[in-house]
Amino acid sequence: MRLFLALATALSLAAAGCSAERPAQRPPASDDGRSPSAVVAALRPLDACALGATEGLTAVGLGPHRCRFDGQAGQDYLFLVIGAYMDAATRAASPPEEVAIDGARGWRRSLDTGCQMAVPVGADLVIRVSSLRGYKSPRPQSHRCADATAAAGRVVERLGTPAAVSPRPPRRDACDLLDRAAGDHVRGLDLRFDEVNYGLDHCQARRTVPGGWSQEYSVQVRYGRADPRQKGTRQISVEGRAVTVAETSKDCEYGWAAEPSPVARPELSEIMVRLRAPDCARAAELAPRVMRFYVTPPPEVAPQSPIPLPHS
């Protein structure tokens, strides 16, 4: 399993009672010769809403690396996620149609709910843009595939000048946060970005079990708003922050607002971080580390350029 993690800096957590941080897991090179760390370094600063901006649609940021593009209520809309995981086994099980997008490689798949276009940027990571059916939409499926293909073309064009769609300083990716904060807790586990809706904004540390896998730890970053009245939760303070704790018989989640989001909507006004661990003792141990690494500049790695894979 290839691990798409950013390279970690040598940072001491002595103030928190921890030893100096060990180096992050070093993933092998991609099949195409690209360094996964370089690919993530190129994706991390990209603004999803700027990358997928579409005339006539309103961009709504859902997370640092996710954006929805809305038209009229109930009509078709676009959804873009940066850094979704898609390995060779997934492609083999459900082969997409390979297409050329302005000289770059693209994968197209028709779905019951719409049409997806994936722009691969490494062996296992893609930028995915989907045209999805609105509940009032009378349009045929072919129109959605045309919309998704056109949107992917705009993405490829804008990736030619990534600085133009990276207006803010680089954000953190979830696997960098989890790997550096969890340390030995995630040694021997597979760290991978979300396959579907979150991409770089959600990282899972997985353990292989008979018949599949189980999640041991995860970090998710999204836009939202803290709700202290959420049923089945309790409130505590960690590092001076209000934290919502949700505990089950299987795991424990700590959630908190890290900072204001760039979205001018009350329900999306904060950047929420969610840490999930096997139990609350380990969540309590790791939450302060995630908070501190969140405000630590990401490691400096030369970004992959060009970002899209060329069409063969």
Tab-separated table of C-alpha atoms in Angstrom, residues 60-64 66 198 220-227 256-274:
chain	number	residue	atom	x	y	z
A	60	VAL	CA	-19.276	26.728	-1.735
A	61	GLY	CA	-16.174	25.537	0.101
A	62	LEU	CA	-16.787	22.410	2.184
A	63	GLY	CA	-13.198	21.972	3.354
A	64	PRO	CA	-9.677	23.134	2.502
A	66	ARG	CA	-13.251	20.315	-1.346
A	198	TYR	CA	-12.710	14.220	1.426
A	220	GLN	CA	-10.652	14.869	9.356
A	221	VAL	CA	-10.641	18.581	8.508
A	222	ARG	CA	-13.833	20.218	7.245
A	223	TYR	CA	-15.780	23.453	7.293
A	224	GLY	CA	-18.662	23.555	9.759
A	225	ARG	CA	-19.592	24.938	13.142
A	226	ALA	CA	-19.219	23.564	16.642
A	227	ASP	CA	-22.443	22.365	18.263
A	256	TRP	CA	-12.942	21.208	17.907
A	257	ALA	CA	-12.920	24.447	15.940
A	258	ALA	CA	-9.351	25.237	14.863
A	259	GLU	CA	-9.915	28.669	13.280
A	260	PRO	CA	-12.433	30.618	11.176
A	261	SER	CA	-13.055	29.262	7.683
A	262	PRO	CA	-13.029	31.398	4.524
A	263	VAL	CA	-16.727	30.637	3.876
A	264	ALA	CA	-19.247	33.394	4.612
A	265	ARG	CA	-22.014	31.020	5.718
A	266	PRO	CA	-22.842	30.514	9.403
A	267	GLU	CA	-23.064	26.738	9.069
A	268	LEU	CA	-19.594	26.587	7.448
A	269	SER	CA	-17.890	29.405	9.344
A	270	GLU	CA	-15.261	27.375	11.235
A	271	ILE	CA	-12.542	24.910	10.315
A	272	MET	CA	-13.431	21.828	12.322
A	273	VAL	CA	-10.883	19.127	13.174
A	274	ARG	CA	-12.018	15.654	14.180
